[in-house]
Coordinates of C-alpha atoms and ligand atoms in Angstrom, one line a residue:
M1 CA 89.0 -30.2 -40.8
V2 CA 92.1 -28.8 -39.0
A3 CA 93.8 -26.0 -40.9
F4 CA 97.5 -25.4 -40.4
I5 CA 98.7 -21.8 -39.8
I6 CA 101.8 -21.1 -41.8
P7 CA 104.1 -18.5 -40.3
S8 CA 105.1 -15.8 -42.5
N9 CA 108.7 -16.7 -42.3
Y10 CA 108.1 -20.4 -43.1
G11 CA 109.8 -19.9 -46.4
A12 CA 113.3 -21.0 -44.9
V13 CA 111.8 -24.1 -43.5
I14 CA 110.7 -25.2 -46.8
G15 CA 113.7 -24.3 -48.1
V16 CA 115.8 -26.8 -46.1
A17 CA 113.1 -29.5 -45.8
L18 CA 112.0 -29.7 -49.3
G19 CA 114.9 -28.1 -51.0
A20 CA 118.4 -28.7 -49.4
I21 CA 117.6 -32.1 -47.9
P22 CA 116.5 -33.8 -51.1
V23 CA 119.2 -32.0 -53.1
L24 CA 121.7 -33.6 -50.9
G25 CA 119.8 -36.9 -51.4
F26 CA 120.5 -36.3 -55.2
V27 CA 124.1 -35.5 -54.4
H28 CA 124.5 -39.0 -52.5
G29 CA 122.8 -40.8 -55.6
M30 CA 125.4 -39.0 -58.0
V31 CA 128.4 -40.0 -55.8
T32 CA 127.4 -43.6 -55.5
G33 CA 126.7 -43.9 -59.2
S34 CA 129.9 -42.6 -60.3
L35 CA 131.7 -44.8 -58.0
R36 CA 129.6 -47.7 -59.1
K37 CA 131.0 -47.3 -62.6
Q38 CA 134.4 -47.0 -61.2
A39 CA 134.2 -50.1 -59.1
K40 CA 132.5 -51.9 -62.1
V41 CA 129.7 -53.2 -59.8
P42 CA 126.8 -54.1 -61.9
Y43 CA 123.0 -53.5 -61.1
P44 CA 121.3 -55.0 -59.1
N45 CA 124.2 -55.5 -56.5
S46 CA 123.9 -53.0 -53.7
Y47 CA 127.5 -53.3 -52.5
A48 CA 130.9 -54.8 -54.0
S49 CA 132.1 -58.0 -52.9
M50 CA 135.1 -57.6 -50.8
E51 CA 136.3 -60.9 -51.9
L52 CA 136.7 -60.0 -55.4
A53 CA 138.1 -56.7 -53.9
K54 CA 138.1 -54.7 -57.3
E55 CA 139.6 -51.4 -57.5
N56 CA 137.6 -48.7 -55.8
A57 CA 135.3 -51.4 -54.1
E58 CA 135.9 -50.0 -50.6
Q59 CA 135.2 -46.6 -51.7
F60 CA 131.9 -47.4 -53.6
N61 CA 130.6 -49.6 -50.6
C62 CA 131.3 -46.4 -48.2
A63 CA 129.3 -44.2 -50.7
Q64 CA 126.6 -46.9 -50.9
R65 CA 126.2 -47.0 -47.1
A66 CA 126.6 -43.2 -46.7
H67 CA 123.6 -43.1 -49.2
S68 CA 121.6 -45.8 -47.0
N69 CA 122.4 -44.1 -43.9
F70 CA 121.1 -40.8 -45.4
L71 CA 117.8 -42.5 -46.7
E72 CA 117.4 -44.1 -43.2
N73 CA 117.3 -40.5 -41.7
S74 CA 116.4 -37.9 -44.1
S75 CA 112.6 -38.4 -44.4
Q76 CA 112.2 -38.0 -40.4
T77 CA 114.3 -35.2 -40.6
M78 CA 112.2 -33.4 -43.2
L79 CA 109.0 -34.0 -41.4
F80 CA 110.6 -33.0 -38.0
T81 CA 111.6 -29.8 -39.8
L82 CA 108.3 -29.2 -41.3
V83 CA 106.4 -29.8 -38.1
A84 CA 108.7 -27.9 -35.8
G85 CA 108.8 -24.9 -38.3
L86 CA 105.3 -24.4 -37.7
K87 CA 105.8 -23.2 -34.4
Y88 CA 109.3 -22.4 -34.4
P89 CA 110.3 -21.6 -38.1
E90 CA 113.7 -19.9 -37.4
Y91 CA 114.9 -22.6 -35.0
A92 CA 113.7 -25.3 -37.5
A93 CA 115.1 -23.9 -40.3
G94 CA 118.6 -23.5 -38.4
L95 CA 118.7 -26.8 -37.1
G96 CA 117.7 -28.2 -40.4
A97 CA 120.5 -26.4 -42.2
L98 CA 123.0 -27.5 -39.6
W99 CA 121.8 -31.2 -40.0
V100 CA 122.3 -30.8 -43.9
F101 CA 125.9 -29.3 -42.9
F102 CA 126.8 -32.5 -40.7
R103 CA 125.4 -34.7 -43.3
V104 CA 127.7 -33.0 -46.1
L105 CA 130.8 -33.6 -43.6
F106 CA 129.4 -37.3 -43.1
L107 CA 129.4 -38.1 -46.8
Y108 CA 132.7 -36.5 -47.5
G109 CA 134.3 -38.2 -44.5
Y110 CA 132.9 -41.5 -45.3
V111 CA 133.8 -41.5 -49.0
Y112 CA 136.8 -39.3 -49.4
S113 CA 138.9 -39.0 -46.2
G114 CA 140.6 -42.4 -47.1
K115 CA 140.2 -43.5 -43.8
A116 CA 139.9 -47.4 -43.3
Q117 CA 136.3 -48.7 -42.7
G118 CA 134.8 -45.4 -43.6
K119 CA 135.6 -44.0 -40.2
G120 CA 136.1 -40.6 -41.6
R121 CA 132.5 -40.3 -41.3
M122 CA 132.5 -39.4 -37.8
I123 CA 133.6 -35.9 -38.9
G124 CA 129.9 -35.6 -39.5
G125 CA 128.5 -37.4 -36.7
F126 CA 127.1 -34.6 -34.9
F127 CA 124.0 -34.9 -37.2
W128 CA 122.6 -37.3 -34.7
L129 CA 122.5 -34.6 -32.0
V130 CA 120.9 -32.1 -34.5
Q131 CA 118.4 -34.7 -35.6
G132 CA 117.6 -35.4 -31.8
A133 CA 117.1 -31.8 -31.1
L134 CA 114.7 -31.4 -34.3
W135 CA 112.6 -34.2 -33.1
G136 CA 112.5 -32.7 -29.6
L137 CA 111.4 -29.5 -30.9
S138 CA 108.7 -30.8 -33.0
V139 CA 107.3 -32.8 -30.1
F140 CA 107.6 -29.7 -27.7
A141 CA 105.8 -27.5 -30.8
K142 CA 102.9 -30.0 -30.6
M143 CA 102.7 -30.3 -26.6
S144 CA 103.3 -26.6 -25.9
S145 CA 100.4 -25.4 -28.3
K146 CA 97.7 -24.4 -25.9
S147 CA 95.0 -24.4 -28.6
Q148 CA 95.4 -28.2 -28.8
Q149 CA 94.6 -28.3 -25.2
T150 CA 90.8 -28.8 -23.9
Y151 CA 89.1 -25.9 -22.5
G152 CA 88.8 -28.0 -19.4
A153 CA 92.6 -28.2 -18.9
R154 CA 92.8 -24.4 -19.9
A155 CA 90.3 -23.4 -17.3
Q156 CA 92.4 -25.2 -14.5
S157 CA 95.7 -23.9 -15.6
H158 CA 95.1 -20.4 -16.8
P159 CA 96.3 -17.7 -14.3
N160 CA 93.5 -15.2 -15.3
P161 CA 90.3 -15.8 -13.3
L162 CA 88.2 -14.3 -16.2
A163 CA 89.7 -16.9 -18.8
R164 CA 89.0 -19.6 -16.6
K165 CA 85.6 -18.8 -16.1
L166 CA 85.3 -18.4 -19.8
F167 CA 86.8 -21.8 -20.5
Q168 CA 84.6 -23.3 -17.9
V169 CA 81.4 -22.0 -19.4
A170 CA 82.6 -23.2 -22.8
E171 CA 83.3 -26.8 -21.4
E172 CA 80.0 -26.8 -19.2
K173 CA 77.6 -25.7 -22.1
K174 CA 79.6 -27.6 -24.8
S175 CA 79.6 -24.2 -26.7
N176 CA 82.4 -21.7 -28.1
V177 CA 79.9 -19.7 -29.6
T178 CA 79.5 -15.9 -29.2
V179 CA 76.5 -14.5 -30.7
S180 CA 76.9 -10.9 -32.1
A181 CA 73.5 -9.4 -31.0
D182 CA 73.4 -6.5 -33.2
V183 CA 69.8 -5.5 -32.8
T184 CA 68.6 -2.1 -31.8
T185 CA 66.1 -2.3 -29.1
T186 CA 66.5 -3.4 -25.5
K187 CA 63.4 -5.8 -26.1
E188 CA 65.0 -7.4 -29.2
L189 CA 68.4 -7.8 -27.2
L190 CA 66.8 -9.3 -24.0
E191 CA 64.5 -11.6 -26.1
L192 CA 67.5 -13.1 -28.3
A193 CA 69.8 -13.3 -25.1
D194 CA 66.9 -15.6 -23.5
Q195 CA 66.1 -17.5 -26.6
L196 CA 69.9 -18.1 -27.2
G197 CA 71.1 -18.3 -24.0
P198 CA 71.3 -22.0 -23.6
Y199 CA 73.4 -22.7 -26.8
I200 CA 76.1 -19.7 -26.4
A201 CA 79.1 -19.1 -24.1
V202 CA 79.2 -15.2 -24.8
I203 CA 76.9 -12.6 -25.9
K204 CA 78.5 -9.8 -27.7
T205 CA 77.0 -6.4 -27.8
H206 CA 77.1 -2.9 -29.4
I207 CA 75.4 -1.2 -26.8
D208 CA 75.5 2.1 -28.5
I209 CA 73.1 0.9 -31.3
L210 CA 70.3 0.6 -29.0
S211 CA 67.8 3.1 -29.4
D212 CA 66.3 2.9 -25.9
F213 CA 69.2 1.9 -23.6
S214 CA 68.4 2.2 -19.9
Q215 CA 69.1 0.7 -16.5
A216 CA 66.6 -1.9 -17.7
T217 CA 68.9 -3.0 -20.3
I218 CA 71.6 -3.6 -18.0
D219 CA 69.5 -5.3 -15.6
G220 CA 67.9 -7.7 -18.0
L221 CA 71.2 -8.5 -19.4
N222 CA 72.8 -9.3 -16.1
A223 CA 69.9 -11.4 -15.2
L224 CA 69.8 -13.3 -18.2
A225 CA 73.7 -14.0 -18.1
A226 CA 73.1 -15.3 -14.6
K227 CA 70.3 -17.5 -15.7
H228 CA 71.9 -19.1 -18.9
N229 CA 75.4 -18.9 -17.5
F230 CA 77.1 -16.5 -20.3
L231 CA 79.5 -13.9 -20.3
I232 CA 79.0 -10.5 -21.8
F233 CA 81.4 -9.0 -24.3
E234 CA 80.8 -5.2 -25.2
D235 CA 82.3 -4.8 -28.5
R236 CA 83.1 -1.1 -28.0
K237 CA 86.5 -0.9 -29.8
F238 CA 87.9 1.7 -27.7
I239 CA 90.3 3.9 -29.6
D240 CA 91.3 7.0 -27.8
I241 CA 93.9 8.5 -25.5
G242 CA 93.8 7.2 -22.0
N243 CA 92.2 9.7 -20.0
T244 CA 89.2 9.6 -22.5
V245 CA 88.7 6.0 -22.7
Q246 CA 88.7 5.7 -19.0
K247 CA 85.8 7.8 -19.0
Q248 CA 84.1 5.9 -21.8
Y249 CA 84.5 2.7 -19.8
H250 CA 83.6 3.6 -16.2
Q251 CA 81.6 6.5 -16.6
G252 CA 79.0 8.2 -18.9
T253 CA 75.5 7.0 -19.6
L254 CA 76.6 3.4 -20.7
R255 CA 78.7 2.6 -17.5
I256 CA 80.0 -0.4 -19.4
S257 CA 82.6 -1.1 -16.8
E258 CA 79.5 -2.2 -14.5
W259 CA 77.9 -5.0 -16.6
A260 CA 80.6 -6.0 -19.4
H261 CA 82.9 -8.8 -18.4
I262 CA 84.9 -8.3 -21.8
I263 CA 85.7 -5.1 -23.6
N264 CA 87.9 -4.5 -26.4
C265 CA 90.3 -1.9 -27.7
S266 CA 92.4 -1.0 -30.9
I267 CA 95.9 -0.4 -30.2
L268 CA 96.2 2.4 -32.6
P269 CA 96.6 4.9 -29.9
G270 CA 99.7 3.3 -28.6
E271 CA 100.3 1.1 -25.4
G272 CA 98.6 4.0 -23.2
I273 CA 95.0 2.9 -24.0
V274 CA 95.7 -0.5 -22.5
E275 CA 97.4 0.8 -19.5
A276 CA 94.5 3.3 -19.0
L277 CA 92.0 0.5 -19.2
A278 CA 93.9 -1.7 -16.8
Q279 CA 94.3 0.9 -14.4
T280 CA 90.7 1.5 -14.3
A281 CA 89.7 -2.1 -14.0
Q282 CA 92.4 -3.0 -11.6
D283 CA 92.1 0.0 -9.1
P284 CA 91.4 -1.3 -5.7
S285 CA 88.0 0.5 -5.4
F286 CA 86.8 -1.2 -8.5
P287 CA 84.4 -3.8 -7.3
Y288 CA 84.7 -6.2 -10.4
G289 CA 88.4 -6.4 -10.8
S290 CA 88.9 -10.1 -11.4
E291 CA 85.7 -10.3 -13.5
R292 CA 86.9 -7.9 -16.2
G293 CA 89.2 -8.4 -19.3
L294 CA 90.2 -7.0 -22.5
L295 CA 90.6 -8.4 -25.9
I296 CA 93.1 -6.4 -28.1
L297 CA 91.5 -5.9 -31.7
A298 CA 94.6 -7.5 -33.4
E299 CA 93.1 -8.0 -36.8
M300 CA 89.9 -7.0 -38.6
T301 CA 87.6 -9.2 -41.0
S302 CA 86.6 -6.3 -43.2
K303 CA 88.2 -6.1 -46.7
G304 CA 91.4 -3.9 -46.9
S305 CA 91.8 -3.7 -43.2
L306 CA 94.9 -2.1 -42.1
A307 CA 95.2 -4.1 -39.0
T308 CA 97.9 -6.1 -40.3
G309 CA 101.8 -6.7 -40.0
P310 CA 103.2 -4.2 -37.7
Y311 CA 99.9 -3.5 -36.1
T312 CA 99.1 -7.1 -35.3
S313 CA 102.9 -7.6 -34.0
A314 CA 102.5 -4.7 -31.6
S315 CA 99.2 -6.1 -30.5
V316 CA 101.1 -9.2 -29.4
D317 CA 103.8 -7.1 -27.7
I318 CA 101.2 -5.2 -25.8
A319 CA 99.2 -7.9 -24.7
R320 CA 102.4 -9.6 -23.5
K321 CA 103.0 -6.7 -21.2
Y322 CA 99.5 -6.6 -19.5
P323 CA 98.9 -10.4 -19.2
S324 CA 96.8 -10.0 -16.0
F325 CA 94.1 -7.7 -17.9
V326 CA 94.6 -8.8 -21.4
L327 CA 92.7 -11.9 -21.9
G328 CA 93.7 -12.4 -25.6
F329 CA 92.7 -11.1 -29.2
V330 CA 90.1 -10.3 -31.7
S331 CA 91.7 -12.1 -34.6
T332 CA 91.0 -14.2 -37.7
R333 CA 93.6 -16.8 -36.4
S334 CA 95.9 -17.9 -33.6
L335 CA 98.9 -15.2 -33.2
G336 CA 101.4 -17.5 -31.4
E337 CA 103.5 -17.4 -34.5
V338 CA 103.4 -13.8 -35.2
E339 CA 106.9 -12.1 -35.0
A340 CA 106.9 -9.8 -31.9
S341 CA 109.6 -7.9 -30.0
V342 CA 108.4 -9.0 -26.5
A343 CA 109.2 -12.8 -25.7
P344 CA 106.1 -14.8 -24.4
A345 CA 106.0 -15.7 -21.0
Q346 CA 106.2 -19.5 -20.1
G347 CA 102.6 -21.0 -20.5
E348 CA 101.3 -18.2 -22.3
D349 CA 97.6 -18.6 -23.1
F350 CA 95.8 -15.8 -25.0
V351 CA 92.3 -16.5 -25.8
V352 CA 91.4 -16.1 -29.6
F353 CA 87.9 -14.8 -30.6
T354 CA 87.3 -14.6 -34.3
T355 CA 84.4 -12.5 -35.7
G356 CA 83.0 -13.1 -39.3
V357 CA 82.0 -16.5 -38.9
N358 CA 79.1 -17.4 -41.1
L359 CA 77.7 -21.0 -42.7
S360 CA 75.9 -19.5 -45.5
S361 CA 77.6 -16.5 -46.7
K362 CA 81.1 -15.5 -48.0
G363 CA 80.4 -11.9 -47.1
D364 CA 78.4 -8.7 -47.3
K365 CA 78.2 -5.8 -49.7
L366 CA 80.0 -3.7 -47.5
G367 CA 83.3 -5.5 -47.1
Q368 CA 82.6 -8.2 -44.3
Q369 CA 84.2 -11.2 -45.0
Y370 CA 83.1 -14.4 -43.6
Q371 CA 84.6 -17.9 -42.9
T372 CA 83.1 -21.1 -41.4
P373 CA 83.1 -22.3 -37.9
Q374 CA 85.5 -25.2 -38.8
S375 CA 88.0 -22.8 -40.8
A376 CA 88.0 -20.3 -38.1
V377 CA 88.6 -23.2 -35.1
G378 CA 91.1 -24.8 -37.3
R379 CA 93.0 -21.6 -37.6
G380 CA 93.0 -21.1 -33.8
A381 CA 89.8 -19.5 -32.8
D382 CA 88.9 -20.5 -29.2
F383 CA 85.4 -18.6 -29.6
I384 CA 83.6 -18.1 -32.8
I385 CA 81.4 -14.9 -33.1
S386 CA 78.4 -15.0 -35.7
G387 CA 76.0 -12.2 -35.8
R388 CA 73.7 -12.1 -38.8
G389 CA 74.4 -15.9 -39.4
I390 CA 72.4 -16.4 -36.2
Y391 CA 70.0 -13.6 -35.4
A392 CA 69.0 -13.0 -38.8
A393 CA 68.3 -16.6 -39.7
A394 CA 64.8 -17.8 -40.2
D395 CA 65.0 -19.8 -36.9
P396 CA 67.5 -18.1 -34.7
V397 CA 67.5 -21.0 -32.1
E398 CA 68.1 -23.5 -34.6
A399 CA 70.8 -21.5 -36.1
A400 CA 72.5 -21.0 -32.8
K401 CA 72.3 -24.9 -32.3
Q402 CA 73.9 -25.4 -35.8
Y403 CA 76.7 -23.1 -35.0
Q404 CA 77.2 -24.4 -31.5
Q405 CA 77.6 -28.1 -33.1
Q406 CA 79.9 -27.2 -35.8
G407 CA 81.9 -25.0 -33.4
W408 CA 82.3 -27.7 -31.0
E409 CA 82.9 -30.6 -33.3
A410 CA 85.7 -28.5 -34.8
Y411 CA 87.1 -27.9 -31.5
L412 CA 86.9 -31.5 -30.6
A413 CA 88.9 -32.2 -34.1
R414 CA 91.5 -29.7 -32.9
V415 CA 92.2 -30.9 -29.6
A416 CA 92.0 -34.9 -30.7
Ligands
LIG1 O1 87.1 -7.2 -37.5 C1 85.9 -7.4 -37.0 C2 85.5 -6.8 -35.7 C3 84.3 -6.9 -35.3 N1 83.3 -7.1 -36.1 C4 81.9 -7.4 -35.4 O2 81.4 -8.8 -35.4 C5 80.2 -8.6 -35.9 C6 79.9 -9.5 -37.1 O3 78.7 -9.5 -37.3 P1 78.1 -10.3 -38.7 O4 76.7 -10.1 -38.7 O5 78.2 -11.8 -38.4 O6 78.8 -9.9 -39.8 C7 79.7 -7.4 -35.7 O7 79.2 -7.0 -34.7 C8 81.0 -6.6 -36.2 O8 80.9 -5.2 -35.6 C9 83.3 -7.8 -37.2 O9 82.8 -8.3 -38.0 N2 84.9 -8.0 -37.7

C-alpha cells in the first residue's frame, strides 16, 4: 500500500481540478445545447451540415468543436493538476487556474468572436503552453521525490557520509528497521542487540534508562554494531540551551558523542541547539566528525503532541540551514510538503525516521499512537522504529524478522 501525503494547502488544487474544470465542462455543454436549439440540429447529429447551412449552423459547429477540444484536454489536465499538486500545490493550483482562464477565452473566441472558421479561438491558445507546464510539473514532481528512489541510489548521491552509510546498511541488509531497545540493564541491551542485529539497520537506545551503564555498555554496543553492521541512535532528545547540550552530548558520564552515530534534539530552544551540537561534532579536534549526525524531532507520536504546525515548519527551516550535520527528521511522515521559509537546496534528501510502529496494537494507555510499517513507509518513513512491538514480543527475533519483511516490502512498493 502506498499512502499519498496530502499537503495542507491542497484545497486550492482540488478547487481547480475537481471544481473549476468540471464547471467549465458544464458551461461548454450549456452553450452547445442552446446553440443546437437555435441551429435546429436534431440529435444524434454532432455537427450541423454546412450544405444545409441553417441559421447559426457555423456558430453551433464552433461550440461543438470547442466542447470536443475541451473534452480532449480536460481529463489529463485535471490529472496533471492533482498529481503535481501533491508536491507543488501552489504552482499546480495557479497553473490549473490559468488553464481555466485560457480555456474560457478559447470558448469565447471560438463561439462568439464572429471570426470565420472559429479563428477567434486563438485568443485562448496559450492553454497549450500551460497544459504542457502542468504535464512537466507532474512528471518532475514524481521524479524529484527522493523517497521514491532506492536506498542504493540515495547512498550514491547523498552528500552526507553518515546518510550514505545508513542507506548502504539498509540496502545490504534489506532492512529499514530501527529497534527501540528500551530495556533497563546492559545485559538485556547487549543480548537484544546481538539477537536482533542481523535484521535491523539501526539500534535506538535510551541510555539513561539503564540501571548499570558503564564502559562495558559502550564497548559491548560498539562491538555488536561492528559485528552486525548496524548504526547506533541515542534517542536523547536534547532540549536545552547550546552551552548545556554541548556538555550533555560530549561530556558527563554518558559520553554520547563517543558511541552514538545518530542523536536527536527538539528545536524548542531555537536554532542555537542545532548550532551548538553541530559545532561540537564538527570541531576539527572531534575524532568522529563525518560519522555523526543529528535528527530533528519535528513531530511526536503521542496524543495531543504540540510538535505540529509552526514547530514542524521551523524544524524544516533549521534543518535546511545545517545540511552537513542534520540528517533528517523524526516525524510521522515525509516533511517535503511542509510550508517552510527556507527554500530547499537542489537535491535535498532528508532522512525520515518514524517512531510508533507496531503491527498488533493501535496505541498504549499513556497516549502512544501506532501505525503499521506499511502506513509509515507509505507516508514517507525511510526507517521505521519499533520498540515493544519487537522486544516485548513472545519471540523478539521472529518479530524483528516480520517487521523487516513488512518494512522492506512497503519500501519496495514505494520505489516500484
Ligand atoms: O514521537 C516519538 C518520539 C520517540 N518515541 C520513542 O520511540 C520508542 C517507541 O517505543 P514503542 O515501544 O514502540 O512504543 C520509544 O523509545 C519512544 O521514546 C516515540 O515513541 N514517539
